Structure formats: C-alpha cells, structure tokens
mmCIF file of C-alpha atoms and ligand atoms in Angstrom:
data_model
loop_
_atom_site.group_PDB
_atom_site.id
_atom_site.type_symbol
_atom_site.label_atom_id
_atom_site.label_comp_id
_atom_site.label_asym_id
_atom_site.label_seq_id
_atom_site.Cartn_x
_atom_site.Cartn_y
_atom_site.Cartn_z
ATOM 1 C CA MET A 1 64.617 153.788 -89.952
ATOM 2 C CA THR A 2 63.354 150.529 -91.364
ATOM 3 C CA ILE A 3 65.212 147.470 -92.597
ATOM 4 C CA ASN A 4 64.943 146.316 -96.193
ATOM 5 C CA ARG A 5 64.205 142.632 -95.649
ATOM 6 C CA LYS A 6 64.900 139.827 -98.081
ATOM 7 C CA ASN A 7 61.629 138.554 -99.511
ATOM 8 C CA THR A 8 61.901 134.830 -98.865
ATOM 9 C CA LYS A 9 59.383 132.110 -99.692
ATOM 10 C CA LYS A 10 56.428 132.227 -97.309
ATOM 11 C CA ILE A 11 55.464 129.135 -95.343
ATOM 12 C CA TYR A 12 52.890 128.658 -92.585
ATOM 13 C CA VAL A 13 53.486 127.091 -89.193
ATOM 14 C CA GLY A 14 49.890 126.550 -88.133
ATOM 15 C CA ASP A 15 48.290 129.920 -88.837
ATOM 16 C CA VAL A 16 51.530 131.854 -88.342
ATOM 17 C CA PRO A 17 53.322 132.925 -91.540
ATOM 18 C CA VAL A 18 57.108 132.659 -91.670
ATOM 19 C CA GLY A 19 59.044 134.355 -94.490
ATOM 20 C CA GLY A 20 57.815 136.411 -97.414
ATOM 21 C CA ASN A 21 58.183 139.598 -95.362
ATOM 22 C CA SER A 22 55.821 138.374 -92.650
ATOM 23 C CA ASP A 23 56.482 139.692 -89.156
ATOM 24 C CA ILE A 24 59.573 138.045 -87.689
ATOM 25 C CA THR A 25 58.520 135.487 -85.100
ATOM 26 C CA VAL A 26 60.151 134.528 -81.807
ATOM 27 C CA GLN A 27 60.465 130.854 -80.968
ATOM 28 C CA SER A 28 61.504 128.940 -77.905
ATOM 29 C CA MET A 29 61.641 125.349 -76.774
ATOM 30 C CA THR A 30 59.982 123.788 -73.757
ATOM 31 C CA THR A 31 62.121 122.148 -71.075
ATOM 32 C CA THR A 32 59.368 119.908 -69.721
ATOM 33 C CA ILE A 33 58.938 116.232 -70.612
ATOM 34 C CA THR A 34 56.517 116.657 -73.496
ATOM 35 C CA LYS A 35 54.226 113.794 -72.442
ATOM 36 C CA ASP A 36 53.808 115.505 -69.041
ATOM 37 C CA ILE A 37 50.913 117.369 -70.596
ATOM 38 C CA ALA A 38 50.018 119.632 -67.649
ATOM 39 C CA SER A 39 53.611 120.853 -67.197
ATOM 40 C CA THR A 40 54.146 121.322 -70.923
ATOM 41 C CA VAL A 41 50.894 123.240 -71.350
ATOM 42 C CA ASN A 42 51.748 125.462 -68.360
ATOM 43 C CA GLN A 43 55.149 126.264 -69.761
ATOM 44 C CA ILE A 44 53.718 127.046 -73.198
ATOM 45 C CA TRP A 45 51.206 129.439 -71.584
ATOM 46 C CA GLU A 46 53.981 131.149 -69.680
ATOM 47 C CA LEU A 47 56.090 131.544 -72.822
ATOM 48 C CA GLU A 48 53.159 132.700 -74.910
ATOM 49 C CA SER A 49 52.272 135.333 -72.307
ATOM 50 C CA CYS A 50 55.738 136.883 -72.586
ATOM 51 C CA GLY A 51 55.739 137.001 -76.394
ATOM 52 C CA CYS A 52 56.583 133.554 -77.770
ATOM 53 C CA ASP A 53 55.031 133.126 -81.239
ATOM 54 C CA ILE A 54 55.910 129.484 -81.983
ATOM 55 C CA ILE A 55 56.852 126.687 -79.572
ATOM 56 C CA ARG A 56 59.053 123.652 -80.192
ATOM 57 C CA CYS A 57 58.930 120.539 -78.058
ATOM 58 C CA ALA A 58 61.199 117.506 -78.111
ATOM 59 C CA VAL A 59 59.480 114.325 -79.264
ATOM 60 C CA ASN A 60 61.600 111.547 -77.828
ATOM 61 C CA ASP A 61 59.127 108.672 -77.870
ATOM 62 C CA THR A 62 55.661 107.677 -78.965
ATOM 63 C CA ASP A 63 54.024 109.002 -75.791
ATOM 64 C CA ASP A 64 55.477 112.449 -76.509
ATOM 65 C CA ALA A 65 54.004 112.313 -80.011
ATOM 66 C CA LEU A 66 50.636 111.117 -78.716
ATOM 67 C CA ALA A 67 50.549 114.036 -76.242
ATOM 68 C CA ILE A 68 50.654 116.658 -79.021
ATOM 69 C CA GLY A 69 46.920 116.558 -79.709
ATOM 70 C CA GLU A 70 46.013 117.139 -76.062
ATOM 71 C CA ILE A 71 48.653 119.874 -75.644
ATOM 72 C CA LYS A 72 47.286 121.663 -78.697
ATOM 73 C CA LYS A 73 43.752 121.565 -77.328
ATOM 74 C CA HIS A 74 44.925 123.753 -74.432
ATOM 75 C CA THR A 75 47.362 126.106 -76.193
ATOM 76 C CA LYS A 76 47.158 128.604 -79.026
ATOM 77 C CA ILE A 77 50.620 129.067 -80.519
ATOM 78 C CA PRO A 78 51.805 126.674 -83.246
ATOM 79 C CA PHE A 79 53.616 123.512 -82.149
ATOM 80 C CA ILE A 80 56.829 122.273 -83.779
ATOM 81 C CA ALA A 81 57.817 118.679 -83.066
ATOM 82 C CA ASP A 82 61.568 118.280 -82.685
ATOM 83 C CA ILE A 83 62.641 114.891 -84.024
ATOM 84 C CA GLN A 84 66.145 113.482 -83.806
ATOM 85 C CA TYR A 85 66.440 110.191 -85.708
ATOM 86 C CA ASP A 86 63.301 108.087 -85.651
ATOM 87 C CA TYR A 87 61.118 108.612 -88.708
ATOM 88 C CA LYS A 88 58.213 106.885 -86.929
ATOM 89 C CA LEU A 89 58.142 109.713 -84.389
ATOM 90 C CA ALA A 90 57.933 112.236 -87.231
ATOM 91 C CA LEU A 91 54.982 110.292 -88.672
ATOM 92 C CA ALA A 92 53.318 110.121 -85.250
ATOM 93 C CA ALA A 93 53.884 113.847 -84.627
ATOM 94 C CA ALA A 94 52.340 114.751 -87.988
ATOM 95 C CA GLU A 95 49.420 112.411 -87.327
ATOM 96 C CA ASN A 96 48.819 113.878 -83.873
ATOM 97 C CA GLY A 97 48.612 117.509 -84.944
ATOM 98 C CA ALA A 98 52.126 119.002 -85.006
ATOM 99 C CA ASP A 99 52.156 122.236 -87.026
ATOM 100 C CA ALA A 100 55.707 121.641 -88.255
ATOM 101 C CA ILE A 101 58.506 119.146 -87.893
ATOM 102 C CA ARG A 102 62.129 119.921 -87.197
ATOM 103 C CA LEU A 103 64.531 117.252 -88.384
ATOM 104 C CA ASN A 104 67.568 116.587 -90.507
ATOM 105 C CA PRO A 105 66.621 114.286 -93.378
ATOM 106 C CA GLY A 106 70.181 112.960 -93.311
ATOM 107 C CA ASN A 107 69.565 111.607 -89.794
ATOM 108 C CA ILE A 108 66.460 109.704 -90.817
ATOM 109 C CA GLY A 109 68.251 107.074 -92.868
ATOM 110 C CA ALA A 110 66.826 105.142 -95.824
ATOM 111 C CA SER A 111 65.188 107.177 -98.562
ATOM 112 C CA TRP A 112 61.892 105.263 -98.204
ATOM 113 C CA LYS A 113 61.679 106.518 -94.623
ATOM 114 C CA ILE A 114 62.231 110.094 -95.756
ATOM 115 C CA LYS A 115 59.560 109.608 -98.437
ATOM 116 C CA GLU A 116 57.076 108.454 -95.795
ATOM 117 C CA VAL A 117 57.797 111.481 -93.608
ATOM 118 C CA LEU A 118 57.450 113.858 -96.570
ATOM 119 C CA LYS A 119 54.160 112.251 -97.602
ATOM 120 C CA ALA A 120 52.811 112.602 -94.042
ATOM 121 C CA CYS A 121 53.855 116.258 -93.922
ATOM 122 C CA SER A 122 52.406 116.950 -97.387
ATOM 123 C CA ASP A 123 49.126 115.254 -96.464
ATOM 124 C CA LYS A 124 48.866 117.395 -93.324
ATOM 125 C CA ASN A 125 50.194 120.501 -95.071
ATOM 126 C CA ILE A 126 52.938 121.046 -92.519
ATOM 127 C CA PRO A 127 56.454 122.358 -93.147
ATOM 128 C CA ILE A 128 59.792 120.877 -92.174
ATOM 129 C CA ARG A 129 62.629 122.879 -90.700
ATOM 130 C CA VAL A 130 65.932 121.491 -91.885
ATOM 131 C CA GLY A 131 68.692 122.240 -89.437
ATOM 132 C CA VAL A 132 72.397 121.983 -90.012
ATOM 133 C CA ASN A 133 74.914 122.951 -87.373
ATOM 134 C CA SER A 134 78.664 122.982 -87.266
ATOM 135 C CA GLY A 135 78.598 119.496 -85.722
ATOM 136 C CA SER A 136 76.452 117.928 -88.454
ATOM 137 C CA ILE A 137 78.416 118.874 -91.566
ATOM 138 C CA LYS A 138 78.576 116.144 -94.183
ATOM 139 C CA LYS A 139 82.027 114.541 -94.429
ATOM 140 C CA GLU A 140 82.049 115.127 -98.183
ATOM 141 C CA PHE A 141 81.693 118.910 -97.668
ATOM 142 C CA PHE A 142 83.965 118.943 -94.642
ATOM 143 C CA ASP A 143 86.721 117.474 -96.843
ATOM 144 C CA LYS A 144 85.881 119.494 -99.938
ATOM 145 C CA PHE A 145 85.820 122.887 -98.187
ATOM 146 C CA GLY A 146 88.580 122.174 -95.678
ATOM 147 C CA GLY A 147 86.714 121.802 -92.381
ATOM 148 C CA VAL A 148 83.984 123.656 -90.558
ATOM 149 C CA ASN A 149 83.239 126.887 -92.387
ATOM 150 C CA SER A 150 80.359 128.715 -94.019
ATOM 151 C CA SER A 151 80.708 126.777 -97.300
ATOM 152 C CA SER A 152 80.650 123.333 -95.687
ATOM 153 C CA ILE A 153 77.657 124.367 -93.545
ATOM 154 C CA CYS A 154 75.730 125.884 -96.474
ATOM 155 C CA TYR A 155 76.346 123.044 -98.894
ATOM 156 C CA SER A 156 75.409 120.463 -96.245
ATOM 157 C CA ALA A 157 72.105 122.315 -95.825
ATOM 158 C CA LEU A 158 71.570 122.542 -99.586
ATOM 159 C CA GLU A 159 72.086 118.813 -99.924
ATOM 160 C CA GLU A 160 69.511 118.147 -97.196
ATOM 161 C CA ILE A 161 67.100 120.419 -99.047
ATOM 162 C CA GLU A 162 67.739 118.663 -102.355
ATOM 163 C CA LEU A 163 66.653 115.416 -100.741
ATOM 164 C CA LEU A 164 63.305 117.017 -99.928
ATOM 165 C CA GLU A 165 62.926 118.804 -103.251
ATOM 166 C CA ALA A 166 63.711 115.606 -105.157
ATOM 167 C CA ASN A 167 60.580 114.196 -103.530
ATOM 168 C CA GLY A 168 58.466 117.196 -104.523
ATOM 169 C CA PHE A 169 58.550 118.774 -101.051
ATOM 170 C CA PHE A 170 59.152 122.538 -100.886
ATOM 171 C CA ASP A 171 57.475 123.544 -97.610
ATOM 172 C CA ILE A 172 60.821 124.190 -95.938
ATOM 173 C CA ALA A 173 62.537 126.493 -93.444
ATOM 174 C CA VAL A 174 66.270 126.308 -92.798
ATOM 175 C CA SER A 175 68.602 126.856 -89.873
ATOM 176 C CA LEU A 176 72.405 126.897 -89.994
ATOM 177 C CA LYS A 177 73.724 127.168 -86.507
ATOM 178 C CA ALA A 178 77.146 127.464 -85.015
ATOM 179 C CA SER A 179 78.196 128.558 -81.565
ATOM 180 C CA ASP A 180 80.811 130.806 -83.187
ATOM 181 C CA VAL A 181 79.074 134.104 -83.884
ATOM 182 C CA LEU A 182 81.135 135.144 -86.911
ATOM 183 C CA LEU A 183 80.710 131.707 -88.496
ATOM 184 C CA THR A 184 76.962 131.933 -87.882
ATOM 185 C CA ILE A 185 76.768 135.337 -89.558
ATOM 186 C CA GLU A 186 78.866 134.285 -92.544
ATOM 187 C CA SER A 187 76.921 131.041 -93.015
ATOM 188 C CA TYR A 188 73.509 132.702 -93.061
ATOM 189 C CA ARG A 189 74.771 135.476 -95.339
ATOM 190 C CA LYS A 190 76.098 132.931 -97.826
ATOM 191 C CA PHE A 191 73.002 130.777 -97.672
ATOM 192 C CA SER A 192 70.757 133.781 -98.152
ATOM 193 C CA GLU A 193 72.492 134.428 -101.480
ATOM 194 C CA LEU A 194 72.054 130.809 -102.553
ATOM 195 C CA SER A 195 68.450 130.132 -101.530
ATOM 196 C CA ASP A 196 65.090 131.814 -100.966
ATOM 197 C CA TYR A 197 63.807 129.486 -98.261
ATOM 198 C CA PRO A 198 62.858 131.269 -95.022
ATOM 199 C CA LEU A 199 65.584 131.283 -92.399
ATOM 200 C CA HIS A 200 65.384 130.402 -88.733
ATOM 201 C CA LEU A 201 68.200 132.345 -87.045
ATOM 202 C CA GLY A 202 70.055 131.258 -83.947
ATOM 203 C CA VAL A 203 73.475 131.134 -82.366
ATOM 204 C CA THR A 204 73.493 127.654 -80.948
ATOM 205 C CA GLU A 205 74.666 126.757 -77.445
ATOM 206 C CA ALA A 206 75.118 130.449 -76.743
ATOM 207 C CA GLY A 207 75.555 129.892 -73.009
ATOM 208 C CA PRO A 208 74.059 131.478 -69.899
ATOM 209 C CA PRO A 209 72.100 134.727 -70.272
ATOM 210 C CA SER A 210 75.045 136.964 -69.375
ATOM 211 C CA LYS A 211 76.991 135.651 -72.376
ATOM 212 C CA GLY A 212 74.323 134.141 -74.599
ATOM 213 C CA ILE A 213 72.165 137.243 -74.945
ATOM 214 C CA ILE A 214 75.178 139.272 -76.075
ATOM 215 C CA LYS A 215 76.296 136.595 -78.564
ATOM 216 C CA SER A 216 72.751 136.315 -79.914
ATOM 217 C CA ALA A 217 72.197 140.050 -80.075
ATOM 218 C CA VAL A 218 75.429 140.457 -82.033
ATOM 219 C CA GLY A 219 74.949 137.456 -84.348
ATOM 220 C CA ILE A 220 71.220 137.504 -84.918
ATOM 221 C CA GLY A 221 71.098 141.292 -84.711
ATOM 222 C CA ALA A 222 73.749 141.713 -87.409
ATOM 223 C CA LEU A 223 71.835 139.405 -89.766
ATOM 224 C CA LEU A 224 68.454 140.969 -89.061
ATOM 225 C CA ALA A 225 69.926 144.427 -89.661
ATOM 226 C CA GLU A 226 70.987 143.203 -93.120
ATOM 227 C CA GLY A 227 67.447 141.994 -93.825
ATOM 228 C CA ILE A 228 68.274 138.302 -93.304
ATOM 229 C CA GLY A 229 66.076 136.126 -91.103
ATOM 230 C CA ASP A 230 62.403 135.258 -90.760
ATOM 231 C CA THR A 231 62.111 133.635 -87.343
ATOM 232 C CA ILE A 232 64.514 133.570 -84.392
ATOM 233 C CA ARG A 233 65.363 131.559 -81.320
ATOM 234 C CA ILE A 234 67.730 132.757 -78.635
ATOM 235 C CA SER A 235 69.371 129.641 -77.258
ATOM 236 C CA LEU A 236 70.188 130.117 -73.544
ATOM 237 C CA THR A 237 71.128 127.901 -70.638
ATOM 238 C CA SER A 238 68.273 129.353 -68.642
ATOM 239 C CA ASN A 239 64.524 129.452 -68.217
ATOM 240 C CA PRO A 240 63.111 129.730 -71.766
ATOM 241 C CA VAL A 241 61.237 132.845 -70.632
ATOM 242 C CA ASP A 242 64.635 134.585 -70.850
ATOM 243 C CA GLU A 243 64.981 133.388 -74.453
ATOM 244 C CA VAL A 244 61.629 134.850 -75.426
ATOM 245 C CA LYS A 245 62.253 138.166 -73.689
ATOM 246 C CA ALA A 246 65.689 138.490 -75.288
ATOM 247 C CA GLY A 247 64.290 137.602 -78.724
ATOM 248 C CA ASN A 248 61.602 140.233 -78.489
ATOM 249 C CA ASP A 249 64.096 142.804 -77.204
ATOM 250 C CA ILE A 250 66.359 142.180 -80.206
ATOM 251 C CA LEU A 251 63.429 142.645 -82.598
ATOM 252 C CA LYS A 252 62.282 145.784 -80.805
ATOM 253 C CA THR A 253 65.802 147.211 -80.840
ATOM 254 C CA LEU A 254 65.813 146.933 -84.643
ATOM 255 C CA ASN A 255 62.263 148.314 -85.009
ATOM 256 C CA LEU A 256 61.191 144.907 -86.285
ATOM 257 C CA LYS A 257 58.570 144.545 -83.576
ATOM 258 C CA LYS A 258 56.453 147.180 -81.933
ATOM 259 C CA HIS A 259 55.847 145.590 -78.626
ATOM 260 C CA GLY A 260 55.272 147.496 -75.400
ATOM 261 C CA VAL A 261 57.297 150.304 -73.919
ATOM 262 C CA ASN A 262 60.690 151.352 -75.281
ATOM 263 C CA LEU A 263 62.576 152.534 -72.174
ATOM 264 C CA ILE A 264 65.449 154.980 -72.690
ATOM 265 C CA SER A 265 67.623 155.945 -69.729
ATOM 266 C CA CYS A 266 71.014 157.545 -69.303
ATOM 267 C CA PRO A 267 74.078 155.811 -67.822
ATOM 268 C CA THR A 268 74.200 158.331 -64.884
ATOM 269 C CA CYS A 269 77.254 160.347 -63.952
ATOM 270 C CA SER A 270 78.350 162.825 -61.295
ATOM 271 C CA ARG A 271 75.637 165.229 -62.447
ATOM 272 C CA THR A 272 72.873 162.805 -61.399
ATOM 273 C CA LYS A 273 71.246 164.067 -58.198
ATOM 274 C CA VAL A 274 68.507 161.438 -57.802
ATOM 275 C CA ASP A 275 68.782 157.655 -57.284
ATOM 276 C CA LEU A 276 68.305 157.063 -60.998
ATOM 277 C CA ILE A 277 69.437 153.434 -60.997
ATOM 278 C CA SER A 278 66.713 152.410 -58.505
ATOM 279 C CA LEU A 279 64.181 154.606 -60.276
ATOM 280 C CA VAL A 280 64.888 152.961 -63.643
ATOM 281 C CA GLU A 281 64.840 149.441 -62.143
ATOM 282 C CA GLU A 282 61.430 150.106 -60.624
ATOM 283 C CA ALA A 283 60.208 151.804 -63.795
ATOM 284 C CA GLU A 284 61.292 148.850 -65.950
ATOM 285 C CA LYS A 285 59.200 146.448 -63.853
ATOM 286 C CA GLU A 286 56.137 148.687 -64.077
ATOM 287 C CA LEU A 287 56.538 149.624 -67.739
ATOM 288 C CA ASP A 288 56.873 145.958 -68.731
ATOM 289 C CA LYS A 289 53.238 145.541 -67.642
ATOM 290 C CA ILE A 290 51.997 148.276 -69.996
ATOM 291 C CA ASP A 291 50.767 147.198 -73.396
ATOM 292 C CA LYS A 292 51.335 150.453 -75.290
ATOM 293 C CA ASP A 293 53.816 151.110 -78.099
ATOM 294 C CA ILE A 294 55.419 154.179 -76.524
ATOM 295 C CA THR A 295 58.878 155.499 -75.734
ATOM 296 C CA VAL A 296 59.647 156.581 -72.173
ATOM 297 C CA ALA A 297 62.892 158.414 -71.336
ATOM 298 C CA ILE A 298 64.232 158.637 -67.790
ATOM 299 C CA MET A 299 67.236 160.951 -67.687
ATOM 300 C CA GLY A 300 69.537 161.912 -64.866
ATOM 301 C CA CYS A 301 70.084 165.636 -65.263
ATOM 302 C CA ALA A 302 69.108 168.878 -66.913
ATOM 303 C CA VAL A 303 72.084 168.831 -69.317
ATOM 304 C CA ASN A 304 70.930 166.077 -71.683
ATOM 305 C CA GLY A 305 67.757 165.044 -69.928
ATOM 306 C CA PRO A 306 65.204 167.494 -71.283
ATOM 307 C CA GLY A 307 66.336 166.981 -74.880
ATOM 308 C CA GLU A 308 65.915 163.191 -74.728
ATOM 309 C CA ALA A 309 62.785 163.395 -72.599
ATOM 310 C CA LYS A 310 61.210 165.783 -75.103
ATOM 311 C CA GLU A 311 61.764 163.331 -77.953
ATOM 312 C CA ALA A 312 59.989 160.557 -76.057
ATOM 313 C CA ASP A 313 56.244 160.119 -75.623
ATOM 314 C CA TYR A 314 56.793 160.466 -71.875
ATOM 315 C CA GLY A 315 59.906 161.421 -70.001
ATOM 316 C CA ILE A 316 61.517 162.394 -66.764
ATOM 317 C CA ALA A 317 64.339 164.933 -66.643
ATOM 318 C CA SER A 318 65.757 164.760 -63.139
ATOM 319 C CA GLY A 319 67.088 167.661 -61.104
ATOM 320 C CA ASP A 320 68.373 167.837 -57.551
ATOM 321 C CA GLY A 321 66.042 165.530 -55.568
ATOM 322 C CA GLU A 322 63.199 166.218 -58.012
ATOM 323 C CA GLY A 323 62.325 166.006 -61.679
ATOM 324 C CA LEU A 324 60.264 167.356 -64.548
ATOM 325 C CA ILE A 325 57.748 165.092 -66.257
ATOM 326 C CA PHE A 326 57.344 165.560 -69.994
ATOM 327 C CA LYS A 327 54.617 164.434 -72.334
ATOM 328 C CA LYS A 328 55.338 164.762 -76.061
ATOM 329 C CA GLY A 329 57.786 167.571 -75.481
ATOM 330 C CA GLU A 330 55.599 169.538 -73.031
ATOM 331 C CA ILE A 331 56.437 169.884 -69.334
ATOM 332 C CA ILE A 332 53.485 168.424 -67.417
ATOM 333 C CA LYS A 333 54.680 168.871 -63.860
ATOM 334 C CA LYS A 334 57.576 169.161 -61.463
ATOM 335 C CA VAL A 335 57.571 166.467 -58.735
ATOM 336 C CA PRO A 336 59.801 165.420 -55.828
ATOM 337 C CA GLU A 337 62.056 162.409 -56.378
ATOM 338 C CA GLU A 338 59.922 159.982 -54.358
ATOM 339 C CA LYS A 339 56.838 160.750 -56.497
ATOM 340 C CA LEU A 340 58.526 160.646 -59.907
ATOM 341 C CA LEU A 341 57.595 157.102 -60.915
ATOM 342 C CA GLU A 342 54.077 157.274 -59.499
ATOM 343 C CA GLU A 343 53.321 160.507 -61.367
ATOM 344 C CA LEU A 344 54.904 159.230 -64.575
ATOM 345 C CA LEU A 345 52.755 156.096 -64.473
ATOM 346 C CA LYS A 346 49.631 158.190 -63.822
ATOM 347 C CA GLU A 347 50.327 160.238 -66.927
ATOM 348 C CA ILE A 348 50.884 157.098 -69.021
ATOM 349 C CA GLU A 349 47.681 155.553 -67.648
ATOM 350 C CA LYS A 350 45.701 158.635 -68.707
HETATM 351 FE FE1 SF4 B 401 75.045 162.480 -66.784
HETATM 352 FE FE2 SF4 B 401 72.941 163.961 -67.427
HETATM 353 FE FE3 SF4 B 401 74.096 162.414 -69.300
HETATM 354 FE FE4 SF4 B 401 72.686 161.309 -67.337
HETATM 355 S S1 SF4 B 401 71.886 162.680 -68.928
HETATM 356 S S2 SF4 B 401 74.705 160.676 -68.047
HETATM 357 S S3 SF4 B 401 73.132 162.642 -65.654
HETATM 358 S S4 SF4 B 401 75.013 164.159 -68.263
#
C-alpha cells in the first residue's frame, strides 16, 4: 500500500528537496558545541552514516556562526542554523554558508531586523523554518481561542508566516510542536488544511527513547499515514543517533522509505523450540549492516512460520532445535539451530 501525500510547496535545503512530494527526510540536531568543529563534524558524520538527511546545529554566538563554513567543508548533508533571538546570528549564519535558518520571526524583534534577515536569506537563496510550539503561542491567539489548542497554535504560526510573506519571502517550512501527541496531530491536521507550506513534523520534548519513540511513532506516524508531513525529527533525550534510527524506522514502517532490511519475527510462544529471541537479536545486528531492500522473516514454529517466511525474500521457519531456510517461497535447506543465522546470512550474501 502507498500513502497519498499532500502536495506541498517544494523548497530546497542545500540540494535536498523538502515538500512537493519529495522523499520525506529525517533530521536531527547535534549535541556538540557548534564551534568545536572537530566534535561537531564527527557527530554529523556519525548521524549521516545512520541515515540523517539534514542536520541542525545551535548557533549561540558569533563563533558558532563562523564555524559553519569549516563544518560544511567536511560534511555533506545540509546544515540548518538554529537561531533563538539574535538577528545578527541569523545574518552571520547565512553569510557563513548555512543551508537554512530555523527561527521564530516573532522572537527577532523590530521589523527592520526581520527585513535584514529575510534579505540575507533571499540573497543566499536559503529557506527559513518557522517554528511554533505550545509554549510560544501569541497572547492574542491564546486569549481568542481560549488557551493552548490547535487553533491558537495554527494561527500563531500563520501570523509568523504573514510577517515573512509581507516582506516578499515565501521560502518557508513550518513546524507546530507540542509535547501532547493528540494536540500535535490536531494542530498539523488543521494547519495542513490552511496552508501549503511544507511541514516539519515532531513531537517536542518527547522524553527518553522508551517513551519518546512511542509518542513520536504514534504522533508523527498518524500524520504521515494521512499524507501530512515532509520532513521529520524525533526529539529524544538520548544520543541523536537514536533519533535518526527511530525516524528512519517510522518511515520504513509506512513504506515511505526503502532503506535496508525489513525484519519480521514472531512474538514466540510455547510452540517455539529454538532460542528465537537470541536468534532475532543477533540477526538484527547483522541485518542492520546489509544495504539491501529486502524482507527477512524469522519465525518460531511450523504453524505460522512457513507462511510468513514464504512471503519474505528470505526466511527461517524454526522447528525443534533446527529450522528451514526459505528464499522467495522455496525451501533452500534445513539446518541445525546453531547454524541458522550463519546460513541465512550466506544466502542473503549470495
Ligand atoms: Fe508461536 Fe509459531 Fe506464532 Fe511464533 S509463529 S508465535 S512460535 S505460533
């Protein structure tokens, strides 16, 4: 099955398209001090190698902004400069090679400052991601719509956008984050009906991986399944590698990204006569290293195992201390339990 995606306006972050039915990208944010160039570059490499498409780094001072050029010389994925309040840092980031800027125009202050930032971004042809979260709702909309809800979030974002559009700037992506999953879903749904700008999806402050991945999979997954969303970031209190892996797993789960091996395995039950849990743990580590878009099924018994294994490109249907290896529905061989993974990997390697 495929998802019928909303055709939003297409923008470019560096050479990576976002929106307009482009592939959905996975973003993350570095945790290094940006001006510590060696550490930042190393972390970007690590994130890129596990599937990060776009990186965002905090720009907290002029030295961070000045480091962007050198960081970009040593990395490939586009660089978004995350700016909080100081318009001069946005100007410096644009000047030093940022591929996009993330800021809230409302935080920048006087309109002449916003104009300067927009001119710098226009001159460099770089987009701005406008972010509104449940903590940055305009008082006017908070009062008008009765507190924090999807309307106050959406109309705060629309007002931020109007500020940019009024200055002839349309190279925009939008995020509307809340840590409440249902509020996140409702806000993006509403905004998607009101605007065609590409959407950066995220459930903000989602927590540690054990909680945050579930919240993100539910919130972001629900929106993506409805065709809403152009780029995603899983926000975790963890190593950002976990964010990137979770983001790619969500996209793969929805067939929005063909990326490596799709591992299917059963939950085990009293019929399982091999140590399937250890086998699957080992298999996951090995299969993660394989760059092939295939489905591998590892099943615990002969009741449901052969059926699932036959559907997969490769599969194991376990028996009592042994198992059958399948390839595209054909039995290849019968092997003892201790050889199952080794023989499976040999077949995949072939
Ligand atoms: Fe149990 Fe077999 Fe189903 Fe696995 S595939 S859960 S072993 S019945």
